[in-house]
Structure formats: C-alpha cells, structure tokens
Amino acid sequence: MTMNERKTIDLEQGWEFMQKGITKLKNILEALPEPQFNSEDYMMLYTTIYNMCTQKPPHDYSQQLYDKYRESFEEYITSTVLPSLREKHDEFMLRELVKRWQNHKVMVRWLSRFFHYLDRYFIARRSLPPLNEVGLTCFRDLVYQELNGKVRDAVISLIDQEREGEQIDRALLKNVLDIFVEIGMGQMDYYENDFEADMLKDTAAYYSRKASNWILEDSCPDYMLKAEECLRREKERVSHYLHSSSEPKLLEKVQHELLSVYATQLLEKEHSGCHALLRDDKVNDLSRMYRLFSKIPRGLEPVSSIFKQHVTAEGTALVKQAEDAASNKKAEKKDVVGLQEQVFVRKVIELHDKYMAYVNDCFMNHTLFHKALKEAFEIFCNKGVAGSSSAELLATFCDNILKKGGSEKLSDEAIEETLEKVVKLLAYISDKDLFAEFYRKKLARRLLFDKSANDDHERSILTKLKQQCGGQFTSKMEGMVTDLTLARENQTNFEEYLSNTPGANPGIDLTVTVLTTGFWPSYKSFDLNLPQEMVRCVEVFKEFYQTKTKHRKLTWIYSLGTCNINGKFEPKTMELIVTTYQAAALLLFNASDRLSYSEIMSQLNLNDDDVVRLLHSLSCAKYKILNKEPSTKTISPTDYFEFNSKFTDKMRRIKIPLPPVDEKKKVIEDVDKDRRYAIDASIVRIMKSRKVLNHQQLVMECVEQLGRMFKPDFKAIKKRIEDLITRDYLERDKDNPNQFRYLA
C-alpha cells in the first residue's frame, strides 16, 4: 500500500488506542499486575502518534494531542496522586511524596517518548514548552503548590529533631529537598523561597534559644567548644541533605547567633574570658577563639585589643618590678645598675618570645595581632627603669653578653640567639640613636681595653643592627671594629721598625693603638705633662708614623692609656698596673718625697676633677700607694701626699682601678646635639623639595623622616625652625606667619 493510500486515523479512535497504553503505564506505576512494555508496544504507540501528526489537514491532530498529553497528567494527578498524599501526614506524607515524584518522572519519561514526534517538529515550530517541561509543570502546579508549606514544616521539624540528638532518615530528607531543587528546572528560586528562607529563620531562632542559656551557664572555653561543634554539625548537615548553596548562609546564621550576638559578653567573661585565657596560657582555647572569631565580621578586633592590653599590662608590671628592685637597692646602697637591669631585659625578651609564639601559632600570624604586639611593646619598652632609659639598658645588656667576664655565661649559639632578640626589641624603642651612642661608648671600652670576648659576635650583632636600622646606623661601629684590626697591624710594623732602626729606642715597651677620629666617641685630650721616660717613646713613635704618612696628625689620648710600673716597696717589689694618668702621678714621687695637691696639679697640668679622681684612687681606695695628710676619705686642695714605702699585698701584680667618669650625661648631651643637626638637615631637605610649606605639615614630615631613629620633640623642631630662620635658610611668609619659604 503506497503512502497516499494510508488509512486516516481520526482523533477518537487514535486517542482510544493511546489511552490503553497510558492506562497500562499507570498500572505499572501503581504496581498492579501488568506485563511490561515490549518494543512492539512501544513502536505501535509511537507510530500512532506519528501518523496522527503527519496526516493532511484537517486530520493533523498535533495541537489536540499536545493538549491531551497535558490532560492525561492532570487527570492522573487529580484522581490518584493528590488523594493518596492528602491522607498522609509528616514523615509518611514525605515518603509518599518522594515515591509519587519518582513515579511522575518515570511517567513523563515514557509519555514524552510516545509523543516524541510532537517534540521534534510541532513544538519546535510553535516554540511551545517541550513535553518534559509540560509534565513537570503539571506536578508543580497541582501537587507542589498545594503541599510545599506542609512539606517544608515537616522537613524543618525533622531537622530540629536531629539537632536535639534524635536519629532521622537523612536519605528521605535529601530526596524531599531534591524535589524543591528539581521543580525549579535549573532555577533555585523554589528551594530558596519556599524552603531555605524559613529553614534559616528557624535555625536562627533555635540557636538564639540555645545561646541565651549557654552564655549564662558555661565558661568561655566550654561555650566555644559547643559553638565549634554546632558549626561542624551544620556543615555536616549540608553535606548530607541540604543543597550546597545553603552552606555559607546557614553557617553565617549560626555564627551570628552564637558568636556575633554574644561576642563582647563571651570575651569579657569574668573568670574565663580572653583575659583569663591569656593569663593562664590556655593556648588551645585561644586558637579556638581565633578560629571562631575570625569567621565573624570585625570579630578579631576586640580579641586583638584585649591581647594588646594584656601584653601591655604584663610588660608594665615588669617595669614596675624592676623599679621597685632598683629603689630597694638604692636604699641598701648596693650596686644600683647591673644585675637588676640584666634581669629586666631578660624578662622582656622572654615576654616577647612567649607572645610572639602566640601570634604565630594561636593567631595564625594575623597582621592585627602583630600590630597589637608591636604597639604593646612600644608602650612599655619606652619607659625607663630607675633613671635609665631602655636604650641604655639594652646597650648595657649587650655589653654584658659581649665582654669578657660578663655576668652572662652563655654558649655561642645562645649568645647569637640572645643578640638576635635584643635587636628585635630595639625595633620597639623610639630613641634608637641613644642606643647607638651608648652602644658605641661601651663597644669602644670593650675594644680598647681588650674586654671583648669574641670578634665574631661583635661583627654578628652589627650585621643584625644594620639589617634592622640601616647602614648609616652601624657605619661608625663597623669602622671601630676594623680600626682595631688595622691598629694591630700598625703595631707589628712599629715593632719591625724598632728592630730595624738602630737609633730608635723608646726605652720602654710601647704599644700604640692608632684610631680614626670620625669613628670613635670623642675623648678629651689634655696636654698631660708626661714623665721624661714617656716623652722619649712618644717621639720615637712619631718618627715611625712620619715614615708611613706625612699628612696625618696624631692626637694622643692619655686618658685611655695603661702602664705597668714597678713599685719598690720595703717588704717587696711589686708590679702595678695603672692608667697613664696614675703612672704620671706616681712617677713624680721618684723626684720628691712629699708633694702638695697644688704641686701635683701644676706638674701634671690637669684640671681639678681629674686630679681628685686620680689621687683618690691612689690614697683613699683599696690600695694605698700614697699616704695622705690629713688621713681622711676625701681629697681636698690643702692635702699633702707622700710615697707609702710600707705598702704590701699578697699578690705580685696588682691592678689599681681608676673609677671611670660617669659618661651617661655626656652621652645624652651628645645625642641631643646630634639630634639638633638631624632636625636641621631634615627641615632643609623637606623645604628644599617643597619650597613653600605650612608649619603643621613641615613638623609632620619632619617627624616622619626622623621617626626611624628617634621621636623628635615638637618644641625642639620649633626651636630649630626659628634657628634656621635666623641663619637665613628659611623665611616666614609676610602675609601668613604660619607659612615658610625656602631661601636658596
């Protein structure tokens, strides 16, 4: 039979045949006894639709079939699906819904295959919704719209049961919630509006109730453990049955109710809040606190500010402790400086180590906590102890570690480590220039009096300081260390010169350390009247030095020299180790038996202070080489002195100390002077580049430029500006006295 002679199928007859197939499908879905479809059945149904859609008009029934397709779903849902759902409640209703949805999807799949021809041509041409979508829309409009409220409430009630620790069927919930997602056909609107919004509201209410009880009953660590556990469970809940897009929203709700709402109360709990955790070193709880509070907006700020307060309080307590100890010492008239300050610096270093570890481990290296630690240390590191600034204490501490016979007995590694830490502390101190000056003074003493224990350590700390504060900071100190090496070579050359030059004989052993003026602290050089024996050797050295260089001037600093002289006492001859000043004074007694204060002063050509120190060390201290009339403990200008021939001591060699002049005042004066120059230079630099600037800005820029070395005082800056105006570097604006101009 050819194509044209195909028998026309009319709508009634065709649909009746299709109806049989659809009924068979429904029976299979309802689990009634019905044989499965075989391929012949399927082909027959498909072909019927194909034929009915390809007949010539008016027998093309595409539109009618499209409508019938939808109607068959609507009829099935109204007659069978809805009644079965309406009679069930809660969990049973959910199970029924999941089953009905699965069946519905199967039915859509089969029917859209039977009606497949519609999908390919008719729907494509008319741009109607595809069969699959029509099928799902039927379920949405008839079943979902009616039941979603009941379903949502049932699901939320099950979630709450699970939160209270009951076992629930998670797979069931997963399947129910998948319906909310699938009904949206690619959009999440139904899931979000019909389920998620209410679920989040319920979650917030649930945790709000919990938190209000916990905050009253629990300590801060217990509360945080519970909060962490709740967050873990909610995260798990998402992975088991909620849609993954809910996770951030859900956690945000829980964090808000458990943490944001009670943040302040939690952190400030009397015996277990952040202060208490820091006080009792509860490292794990602090880590947990960081983990929880880092999740809420601005949550870490209060934690870091409590951390800062705590560290400041601990540090300030150390300062007070050291102050008290120092004032007790003063009352007992013991060694005021020394051990106490060493202990203080040690404790500050330990404090820094401890809280640095907290920042790195508990607070995950977070910048907020680095900042808090820095600010806390800056507060108490710039307080002085017993009249000594921190800069001086640090310099003394280093000196004690680096000099021979210091109070610290440490291995090489420990010294390196300690120096590293001292340099870190220096970062918090605002008067770095003061530290540099004290350090330089002490370094000079170590180098010149051969007190330095180890050259490598000296160089190592300079390298560390250079990294921390820049090359300018250490250039002089590096120069000093290099100078000494050169001086040793110079001495060797001098000794060779003496052995090779027959006429050059200084008469006594002479060691000269030649230093570069710019590197070293400034020392007073007096024209001491040298004893005859010494004049000769100075001349010899001058001649030697002339052979090396013609254009350098040697300034002799006798105040730093030492001498070994033999004292012929009646009991025995002894070797005395003395300074050049002391030696010059003692040698006067070779020529005279008895000398008055004024005679000694004029013969040595020294000032009062030095003579008093000198004579005190020789006649009133431990070793009485000279007898004094009258025999009192202080030196006065009317005293007379004579050689004590009866003097003896059990040692063959004795060192007679000359107490050093207290250089603290001088150091502070020097630093002040240097600061004045630094401020001048800074102001001129700024004005040169800006040409015109108002007072406020100039001061601010100046403070910023100099801040790395010291905190300039506003008054000092003002004074320097005035000074520069009088010296014609700047001028005030005629109309606005607050404005300055640079004068080239």
XYZ file of C-alpha atoms in Angstrom:
744
model
C 0.000 0.000 0.000
C 1.585 3.275 -1.027
C 1.994 6.335 1.120
C -1.009 8.183 -0.334
C -3.386 5.366 0.360
C -2.539 5.309 4.136
C -5.741 4.982 6.164
C -6.616 8.197 8.004
C -6.846 7.735 11.763
C -9.381 10.033 13.383
C -8.838 11.594 16.813
C -11.272 9.465 18.827
C -10.028 6.201 17.525
C -6.348 7.146 17.786
C -6.685 8.530 21.273
C -8.529 5.429 22.455
C -5.552 3.330 21.388
C -3.170 5.749 23.165
C -5.382 5.731 26.259
C -4.879 1.980 26.587
C -1.105 2.460 26.558
C -1.312 5.251 29.156
C -3.533 3.163 31.440
C -1.091 0.284 31.168
C 1.731 2.674 32.202
C -0.302 3.935 35.196
C -0.981 0.368 36.303
C 2.716 -0.479 36.137
C 3.466 2.640 38.249
C 0.747 1.698 40.773
C 2.406 -1.744 40.964
C -0.718 -3.523 39.662
C -0.242 -6.836 37.810
C 0.525 -5.738 34.277
C 3.133 -7.059 31.812
C 5.978 -4.661 30.999
C 6.051 -2.773 27.697
C 7.898 -4.624 24.959
C 9.431 -2.907 21.967
C 6.460 -3.763 19.747
C 4.011 -1.996 22.105
C 6.308 1.000 22.206
C 6.657 1.125 18.418
C 2.892 0.890 17.921
C 2.190 3.775 20.287
C 4.941 5.914 18.767
C 3.752 5.191 15.219
C 0.142 6.045 16.042
C 1.197 9.496 17.245
C 3.488 9.866 14.224
C 0.660 9.059 11.867
C -1.853 11.311 13.570
C 0.603 14.237 13.322
C 1.583 13.716 9.695
C -1.916 13.381 8.159
C -3.014 16.058 5.769
C -5.137 18.817 7.246
C -7.745 18.814 8.602
C -6.614 15.475 10.040
C -3.333 16.789 11.550
C -4.070 16.394 15.250
C -0.760 17.760 16.626
C -2.346 20.549 18.709
C -5.065 18.290 20.105
C -2.506 15.624 21.039
C -0.333 18.214 22.722
C -3.312 19.211 24.890
C -4.288 15.588 25.536
C -0.736 14.893 26.706
C -1.111 17.508 29.421
C -4.612 16.442 30.310
C -3.591 12.843 30.881
C -1.125 14.058 33.576
C -3.659 16.353 35.153
C -6.258 13.585 35.260
C -3.830 11.100 36.839
C -2.643 13.602 39.456
C -6.147 14.688 40.434
C -7.599 11.200 40.568
C -4.753 9.224 42.103
C -1.759 11.252 43.311
C -3.342 14.062 45.340
C -5.810 11.857 47.300
C -3.001 9.491 48.302
C -0.891 12.456 49.557
C -3.723 14.239 51.359
C -4.496 11.281 53.605
C -0.914 11.064 54.943
C 0.975 13.329 57.320
C 4.515 14.206 58.461
C 7.147 11.633 57.632
C 4.628 9.308 55.873
C 3.491 12.147 53.686
C 7.142 12.882 52.819
C 7.753 9.232 51.862
C 4.621 9.199 49.691
C 5.684 12.473 48.049
C 9.116 11.111 47.192
C 7.520 7.953 45.718
C 4.960 9.970 43.710
C 7.663 12.283 42.375
C 9.795 9.340 41.256
C 6.738 7.804 39.521
C 5.843 11.099 37.935
C 9.310 11.425 36.453
C 9.070 7.908 35.027
C 5.660 8.689 33.547
C 6.980 11.912 31.979
C 9.896 9.989 30.518
C 7.677 7.309 28.911
C 4.934 9.617 27.682
C 7.371 12.071 26.161
C 8.823 9.114 24.270
C 5.428 8.065 22.958
C 4.709 11.663 21.919
C 8.275 12.237 20.788
C 7.275 13.322 17.295
C 5.495 16.349 18.744
C 8.665 17.411 20.483
C 10.715 17.295 17.286
C 8.518 19.263 14.906
C 5.294 20.714 16.229
C 6.745 22.189 19.437
C 9.902 23.423 17.756
C 7.899 25.282 15.110
C 5.427 26.843 17.516
C 8.025 27.487 20.225
C 5.832 25.881 22.881
C 7.215 24.435 26.157
C 8.732 20.967 25.497
C 6.905 17.840 26.682
C 9.282 17.156 29.526
C 8.683 20.645 30.929
C 4.910 20.365 30.496
C 4.941 17.133 32.518
C 6.961 18.633 35.386
C 4.882 21.837 35.353
C 1.714 19.791 35.900
C 3.176 18.303 39.067
C 4.411 21.690 40.220
C 1.107 23.465 39.707
C -1.114 20.742 41.148
C 0.907 18.919 43.810
C 3.792 21.151 44.819
C 1.829 24.391 45.115
C -0.694 22.718 47.389
C 1.731 20.847 49.627
C 5.003 22.781 49.792
C 4.084 24.516 53.071
C 3.284 21.227 54.815
C 6.387 19.587 53.357
C 8.637 22.430 54.456
C 7.311 22.346 58.024
C 7.736 18.595 58.208
C 11.345 18.828 56.978
C 12.230 21.653 59.385
C 10.705 19.733 62.292
C 12.845 16.693 61.381
C 15.977 18.905 61.197
C 15.222 20.241 64.691
C 14.754 16.692 65.968
C 18.169 15.814 64.590
C 19.702 18.891 66.257
C 18.339 17.618 69.546
C 20.201 14.368 69.014
C 17.479 12.086 67.565
C 18.130 9.729 64.661
C 16.304 10.713 61.462
C 16.132 9.363 57.925
C 18.644 11.626 56.186
C 18.170 9.952 52.800
C 14.471 10.821 52.930
C 15.235 14.491 53.577
C 17.788 14.507 50.780
C 15.162 13.164 48.359
C 12.481 15.623 49.502
C 14.816 18.589 49.175
C 15.874 17.406 45.730
C 12.227 17.890 44.693
C 12.458 21.583 45.698
C 15.573 21.891 43.540
C 14.286 19.881 40.535
C 10.892 21.632 40.471
C 12.808 24.839 39.668
C 14.073 23.225 36.419
C 17.510 24.788 36.628
C 16.495 27.755 38.816
C 16.965 27.721 42.616
C 14.008 30.052 43.308
C 11.635 27.382 44.691
C 14.281 25.892 47.001
C 15.371 29.294 48.238
C 11.974 30.949 48.710
C 9.778 28.016 49.746
C 12.263 26.140 51.934
C 15.611 27.790 52.609
C 14.367 31.162 53.889
C 12.156 29.528 56.559
C 14.804 26.964 57.435
C 17.341 29.770 58.064
C 14.807 31.658 60.198
C 14.174 28.526 62.241
C 17.926 27.891 62.603
C 18.474 31.416 63.890
C 15.660 31.046 66.422
C 16.916 27.611 67.522
C 20.483 28.783 68.157
C 19.323 32.029 69.690
C 17.451 29.984 72.337
C 20.473 27.745 72.909
C 22.977 30.602 73.117
C 20.937 32.593 75.619
C 21.148 29.642 78.035
C 24.745 28.668 77.327
C 26.099 32.193 77.812
C 24.722 32.146 81.377
C 25.742 28.603 82.299
C 29.047 27.952 80.515
C 32.575 29.249 80.818
C 34.074 30.867 77.726
C 36.111 27.751 76.672
C 33.066 25.450 77.098
C 30.877 27.831 75.147
C 33.426 27.984 72.330
C 33.660 24.169 72.236
C 29.881 23.975 71.862
C 29.866 26.674 69.189
C 32.600 24.911 67.225
C 30.738 21.601 67.491
C 27.469 23.234 66.289
C 29.235 24.754 63.285
C 30.796 21.382 62.471
C 27.396 19.666 62.650
C 25.679 22.256 60.480
C 28.422 21.849 57.886
C 27.856 18.089 58.007
C 24.114 18.651 57.661
C 24.674 20.492 54.386
C 26.778 17.664 53.010
C 24.123 15.069 53.984
C 20.896 16.575 52.712
C 20.840 20.357 52.156
C 21.848 21.928 48.853
C 25.486 23.048 48.869
C 24.491 26.669 48.154
C 22.957 26.793 51.666
C 26.257 26.262 53.458
C 27.555 29.873 53.659
C 24.095 31.221 54.565
C 23.493 28.580 57.226
C 26.928 28.988 58.846
C 26.552 32.757 58.764
C 23.262 32.454 60.709
C 24.768 30.116 63.314
C 27.891 32.285 63.707
C 25.741 35.366 64.092
C 23.539 33.861 66.822
C 26.307 32.059 68.724
C 29.199 34.490 68.292
C 28.321 37.949 66.956
C 25.439 38.482 69.384
C 27.434 37.445 72.448
C 30.958 38.394 71.327
C 31.557 41.040 73.967
C 29.967 39.034 76.791
C 31.983 35.988 75.812
C 35.335 37.767 75.551
C 34.847 39.605 78.814
C 33.577 36.701 80.939
C 34.848 37.215 84.481
C 36.985 34.121 85.132
C 37.219 32.524 81.721
C 37.168 35.289 79.085
C 40.007 36.297 76.792
C 41.984 37.961 79.645
C 41.804 34.813 81.741
C 42.825 32.583 78.824
C 45.882 34.776 78.181
C 46.701 34.897 81.882
C 46.516 31.099 82.252
C 48.256 30.377 78.925
C 45.324 28.410 77.527
C 46.849 28.013 74.087
C 44.244 25.636 72.635
C 41.340 27.792 73.758
C 42.997 30.882 72.288
C 43.480 29.084 68.979
C 39.809 28.104 69.048
C 38.861 31.702 69.850
C 40.858 32.867 66.826
C 39.238 30.243 64.572
C 35.713 31.196 65.657
C 36.063 34.959 65.820
C 37.919 35.188 62.516
C 34.718 34.000 60.846
C 32.521 36.866 62.007
C 32.845 40.385 60.588
C 35.291 42.506 62.656
C 35.371 39.664 65.157
C 39.120 39.744 65.722
C 39.388 43.428 66.606
C 38.174 43.073 70.213
C 40.347 39.956 70.655
C 43.462 41.786 69.446
C 42.713 44.790 71.634
C 42.405 42.555 74.731
C 45.665 40.878 73.669
C 47.312 44.291 73.453
C 46.017 45.330 76.899
C 47.222 42.057 78.383
C 50.742 42.279 76.942
C 50.985 45.959 77.943
C 49.941 45.114 81.499
C 52.476 42.270 81.736
C 55.248 44.481 80.391
C 54.364 47.407 82.630
C 54.401 45.026 85.612
C 57.978 44.043 84.668
C 58.982 47.721 84.554
C 57.428 48.296 87.972
C 59.120 45.206 89.398
C 62.488 46.462 88.147
C 61.764 49.953 89.513
C 60.952 48.551 92.969
C 64.016 46.331 92.999
C 66.191 49.284 91.971
C 64.784 51.559 94.687
C 65.369 48.835 97.314
C 68.940 48.567 96.079
C 69.337 52.328 96.392
C 68.081 52.121 99.969
C 70.677 49.435 100.687
C 73.370 51.469 98.876
C 74.363 48.464 96.784
C 75.358 48.268 93.147
C 72.477 50.210 91.609
C 72.990 49.347 87.992
C 73.932 45.868 86.928
C 72.200 42.663 87.722
C 68.707 44.113 88.171
C 68.659 45.649 84.696
C 70.055 42.452 83.183
C 67.197 40.511 84.736
C 64.713 43.090 83.446
C 65.929 42.878 79.832
C 65.993 39.066 80.051
C 62.379 39.065 81.236
C 61.289 41.426 78.472
C 62.953 39.123 75.924
C 61.152 36.104 77.413
C 57.867 38.019 77.328
C 58.427 38.834 73.658
C 59.264 35.208 72.823
C 56.150 33.981 74.581
C 53.698 36.343 72.910
C 55.395 36.144 69.524
C 54.737 32.400 69.683
C 51.084 33.188 70.476
C 50.856 35.465 67.445
C 52.401 32.855 65.168
C 50.609 29.765 66.480
C 47.305 30.718 68.164
C 46.581 33.734 65.985
C 47.911 32.321 62.722
C 50.326 35.166 62.092
C 47.420 37.572 61.598
C 48.511 41.178 60.972
C 46.095 42.552 63.579
C 47.913 40.636 66.315
C 51.364 41.576 65.029
C 50.225 45.178 65.232
C 48.813 44.703 68.747
C 52.070 43.105 69.956
C 54.142 45.885 68.406
C 52.021 48.644 69.954
C 52.042 46.969 73.378
C 55.829 46.626 73.398
C 56.273 50.192 72.186
C 54.289 51.371 75.226
C 56.381 49.778 77.953
C 59.711 49.438 76.161
C 59.954 53.211 76.103
C 59.539 53.545 79.857
C 62.805 53.877 81.735
C 63.888 51.952 84.844
C 65.412 53.793 87.787
C 66.530 56.743 85.694
C 67.998 54.652 82.871
C 66.260 54.688 79.514
C 65.512 51.391 77.761
C 68.055 52.337 75.111
C 70.768 52.411 77.761
C 69.556 49.188 79.394
C 69.689 47.329 76.077
C 73.175 48.653 75.356
C 74.343 47.578 78.824
C 72.717 44.183 78.346
C 74.613 43.655 75.082
C 77.809 44.848 76.739
C 77.387 42.277 79.491
C 76.959 39.486 76.978
C 79.828 40.550 74.746
C 82.519 41.461 77.264
C 84.916 39.097 78.985
C 83.797 38.160 82.467
C 80.250 39.496 81.922
C 77.553 38.203 84.233
C 76.061 36.081 81.443
C 77.768 32.743 80.828
C 76.316 31.529 77.556
C 77.258 29.177 74.745
C 77.993 30.678 71.321
C 74.582 29.653 69.959
C 72.795 31.148 72.959
C 74.721 34.416 72.554
C 73.767 34.608 68.873
C 70.139 33.906 69.705
C 70.040 36.466 72.515
C 71.620 39.166 70.350
C 69.061 38.431 67.648
C 66.300 39.004 70.207
C 67.825 42.212 71.564
C 67.899 43.637 68.047
C 64.215 42.690 67.654
C 63.418 44.574 70.871
C 65.317 47.582 69.588
C 62.661 47.885 66.871
C 60.150 48.948 69.554
C 62.373 51.617 71.070
C 61.867 55.135 69.794
C 65.319 56.502 70.773
C 67.432 54.271 68.564
C 70.080 56.994 68.266
C 70.508 56.962 72.051
C 71.019 53.208 71.976
C 73.589 53.635 69.216
C 75.545 56.182 71.233
C 75.555 54.115 74.451
C 76.413 51.023 72.468
C 79.283 52.813 70.737
C 80.703 54.027 74.056
C 80.576 50.543 75.501
C 81.936 48.996 72.318
C 84.854 51.440 72.466
C 85.646 50.344 76.037
C 85.447 46.677 75.062
C 87.751 47.138 72.096
C 90.300 49.487 73.640
C 90.680 47.672 76.945
C 90.670 44.282 75.275
C 87.461 43.308 77.065
C 85.655 41.944 74.000
C 85.131 38.190 74.351
C 84.727 37.333 70.701
C 85.194 39.290 67.467
C 82.681 37.179 65.567
C 79.872 38.063 67.946
C 80.776 41.752 67.719
C 80.527 41.619 63.931
C 77.414 39.468 64.016
C 75.364 41.914 66.117
C 76.490 44.778 63.882
C 75.175 42.862 60.868
C 71.847 42.346 62.652
C 71.650 46.024 63.624
C 72.463 47.003 60.062
C 69.560 44.897 58.731
C 67.208 46.359 61.332
C 68.217 50.044 61.262
C 70.175 50.591 58.049
C 73.831 51.064 57.150
C 74.121 54.598 58.472
C 73.269 53.327 61.956
C 76.246 50.973 62.180
C 78.828 52.577 59.884
C 80.834 54.111 62.757
C 80.715 50.938 64.829
C 81.920 48.846 61.893
C 84.672 51.408 61.422
C 85.715 50.910 65.066
C 85.997 47.142 64.736
C 88.007 47.477 61.508
C 90.191 50.167 63.121
C 91.379 47.757 65.783
C 92.492 45.195 63.222
C 94.426 47.911 61.383
C 95.892 49.131 64.683
C 97.248 45.648 65.413
C 98.970 45.573 62.007
C 100.314 49.025 62.681
C 101.793 47.848 65.997
C 103.522 44.926 64.261
C 105.025 47.355 61.714
C 106.192 49.567 64.586
C 107.943 46.672 66.277
C 109.672 45.761 62.990
C 110.704 49.391 62.554
C 112.269 49.380 66.031
C 114.251 46.217 65.425
C 115.479 47.503 62.029
C 116.314 51.092 63.057
C 119.390 51.188 65.315
C 118.835 54.741 66.652
C 115.186 54.261 67.532
C 114.907 53.033 71.074
C 111.932 54.116 73.114
C 113.493 52.799 76.318
C 110.302 51.041 77.394
C 107.879 48.633 75.733
C 105.294 50.667 73.881
C 102.035 49.643 72.248
C 100.143 52.307 70.336
C 96.605 51.936 69.029
C 96.001 54.357 66.166
C 92.312 55.123 65.642
C 90.326 57.106 63.065
C 88.833 60.169 64.776
C 85.469 60.079 62.961
C 84.506 56.573 64.085
C 85.137 56.768 67.811
C 83.362 58.651 70.579
C 85.038 61.991 71.255
C 87.504 61.888 74.154
C 89.022 64.818 75.968
C 92.704 65.102 75.133
C 94.702 67.065 77.721
C 98.268 68.124 77.345
C 99.345 65.968 80.202
C 102.929 66.701 81.242
C 104.369 63.299 80.531
C 107.210 61.917 82.657
C 110.601 62.067 80.924
C 110.654 58.293 80.299
C 107.452 58.510 78.309
C 108.291 61.623 76.291
C 111.078 59.701 74.582
C 108.855 56.845 73.380
C 106.162 59.237 72.086
C 108.864 60.933 69.965
C 110.052 57.577 68.616
C 106.548 56.612 67.577
C 106.006 59.998 65.922
C 109.125 59.450 63.831
C 107.927 55.988 62.820
C 104.481 57.330 61.872
C 106.037 60.117 59.786
C 107.731 57.451 57.659
C 104.320 55.990 56.822
C 102.295 59.104 56.220
C 103.174 62.786 56.164
C 99.730 64.335 56.341
C 98.121 62.855 59.387
C 98.058 64.474 62.763
C 98.263 62.268 65.832
C 96.281 63.355 68.888
C 97.352 61.419 71.972
C 94.536 60.440 74.323
C 96.370 59.631 77.541
C 93.134 59.134 79.450
C 92.697 55.766 77.699
C 96.267 54.524 78.148
C 97.575 51.945 80.637
C 101.029 51.377 82.127
C 102.855 48.690 84.064
C 105.309 50.177 86.579
C 107.454 48.611 89.284
C 106.947 49.849 92.834
C 109.996 49.247 95.082
C 108.365 48.922 98.489
C 110.273 47.891 101.625
C 108.568 44.487 102.020
C 108.943 43.566 98.309
C 108.957 44.981 94.815
C 105.566 44.795 93.112
C 104.254 45.378 89.620
C 101.451 47.929 89.474
C 99.035 48.054 86.552
C 97.795 51.636 86.311
C 96.434 54.166 83.830
C 98.770 56.638 82.140
C 97.455 59.395 84.436
C 98.127 57.356 87.568
C 101.591 56.400 86.312
C 102.474 60.049 85.629
C 101.388 60.992 89.160
C 103.327 58.140 90.814
C 106.499 58.880 88.842
C 106.557 62.405 90.344
C 107.462 60.750 93.674
C 110.757 59.473 92.225
C 111.963 63.091 92.373
C 110.227 64.323 95.555
C 109.281 62.608 98.811
C 106.355 64.837 99.652
C 104.102 66.850 97.354
C 101.096 69.068 97.941
C 97.848 68.843 95.966
C 98.604 72.057 94.083
C 102.144 70.933 93.191
C 100.845 67.673 91.732
C 98.214 69.575 89.830
C 100.621 72.052 88.275
C 103.297 69.443 87.499
C 100.783 67.185 85.695
C 98.879 70.074 84.060
C 95.423 68.536 84.740
C 92.128 70.018 85.906
C 90.636 69.653 89.394
C 88.198 66.827 88.686
C 90.815 64.577 87.156
C 93.363 65.217 89.926
C 90.807 64.442 92.644
C 89.815 61.157 90.944
C 93.425 60.253 90.434
C 94.670 60.947 93.959
C 91.597 59.313 95.482
C 92.347 56.082 93.606
C 95.966 56.097 94.869
C 95.483 57.175 98.504
C 91.893 56.509 99.673
C 90.843 53.363 97.787
C 91.684 49.686 98.282
C 95.421 50.055 97.567
C 97.054 52.947 99.453
C 100.203 53.560 97.408
C 100.386 57.146 98.714
C 99.895 58.339 102.278
C 97.763 61.418 102.655
C 97.764 64.098 105.334
C 95.299 64.542 106.942
C 94.156 60.921 106.648
C 90.527 61.446 105.564
C 88.390 59.690 102.974
C 88.074 62.702 100.650
C 90.635 64.755 98.754
C 90.846 68.495 99.396
C 93.177 71.137 97.835
C 95.132 71.524 101.107
C 96.241 67.876 101.326
C 99.827 66.612 101.223
C 100.925 63.257 99.795
C 103.971 61.038 100.209
C 105.079 57.617 98.941
C 103.941 54.765 101.210
C 107.058 52.630 101.374
C 105.457 50.170 103.821
C 102.765 49.155 101.307
C 102.407 45.436 100.572
C 99.914 42.947 99.224
C 99.846 39.173 98.880
C 99.785 39.446 95.084
C 102.886 40.172 92.995
C 100.914 42.165 90.413
C 98.036 44.404 91.302
C 95.724 46.499 89.183
C 94.831 49.851 90.672
C 91.425 50.841 89.299
C 90.641 54.411 88.329
C 86.845 54.820 88.506
C 85.579 55.879 85.071
C 83.812 59.215 84.718
C 80.068 58.659 84.531
C 79.506 59.185 80.827
C 75.731 58.989 80.884
C 75.219 62.740 80.972
C 77.747 63.254 78.215
C 76.128 60.606 76.024
C 72.714 62.225 76.407
C 74.197 65.663 75.640
C 75.976 64.275 72.548
C 72.808 62.649 71.319
C 70.861 65.873 71.857
C 73.448 67.758 69.844
C 73.314 65.188 67.027
C 69.523 65.398 67.060
C 69.654 69.123 66.558
C 71.768 68.602 63.432
C 69.456 65.803 62.237
C 66.370 68.018 62.643
C 68.116 70.903 60.832
C 69.091 68.639 57.947
C 65.623 67.146 57.748
C 63.883 70.558 57.686
C 66.239 71.857 54.993
C 65.750 68.678 52.920
C 61.959 68.980 53.112
C 61.900 72.716 52.377
C 64.328 72.351 49.506
C 61.984 69.951 47.741
C 58.718 71.704 48.733
C 59.860 75.333 48.521
C 56.778 76.553 50.498
C 55.111 74.712 53.366
C 52.971 75.495 56.390
C 54.173 74.876 59.937
C 51.966 71.870 60.679
C 52.941 69.977 57.525
C 56.613 70.732 57.969
C 56.551 69.385 61.527
C 54.641 66.242 60.490
C 57.009 65.460 57.605
C 59.991 66.087 59.828
C 58.654 63.652 62.482
C 58.003 61.069 59.792
C 61.513 61.361 58.323
C 63.262 61.118 61.670
C 60.908 58.588 63.265
C 63.133 55.664 62.350
C 65.889 56.891 64.663
C 64.123 58.885 67.369
C 60.851 60.630 68.153
C 61.639 64.328 67.740
C 60.046 66.645 70.270
C 57.703 69.246 68.701
C 59.252 72.000 70.781
C 62.707 71.035 69.550
C 61.542 71.185 65.927
C 60.002 74.598 66.520
C 63.270 75.833 68.018
C 65.269 74.518 65.052
C 62.899 76.241 62.596
C 63.455 79.545 64.421
C 67.188 78.945 64.351
C 67.155 78.224 60.600
C 65.184 81.440 60.012
C 67.847 83.457 61.853
C 70.517 81.681 59.785
C 68.662 82.590 56.566
C 67.779 79.094 55.416
C 64.052 79.827 55.623
C 61.824 82.851 55.925
C 58.281 83.382 57.172
C 55.644 84.423 54.673
C 54.831 88.109 55.188
C 51.061 87.597 54.940
C 50.827 84.250 56.716
C 53.241 83.761 59.628
C 52.442 80.025 59.668
C 53.907 79.579 56.192
C 57.635 79.125 55.494
C 59.648 79.649 52.323
C 62.962 78.074 51.433
C 65.787 80.518 50.728
C 68.183 79.065 48.191
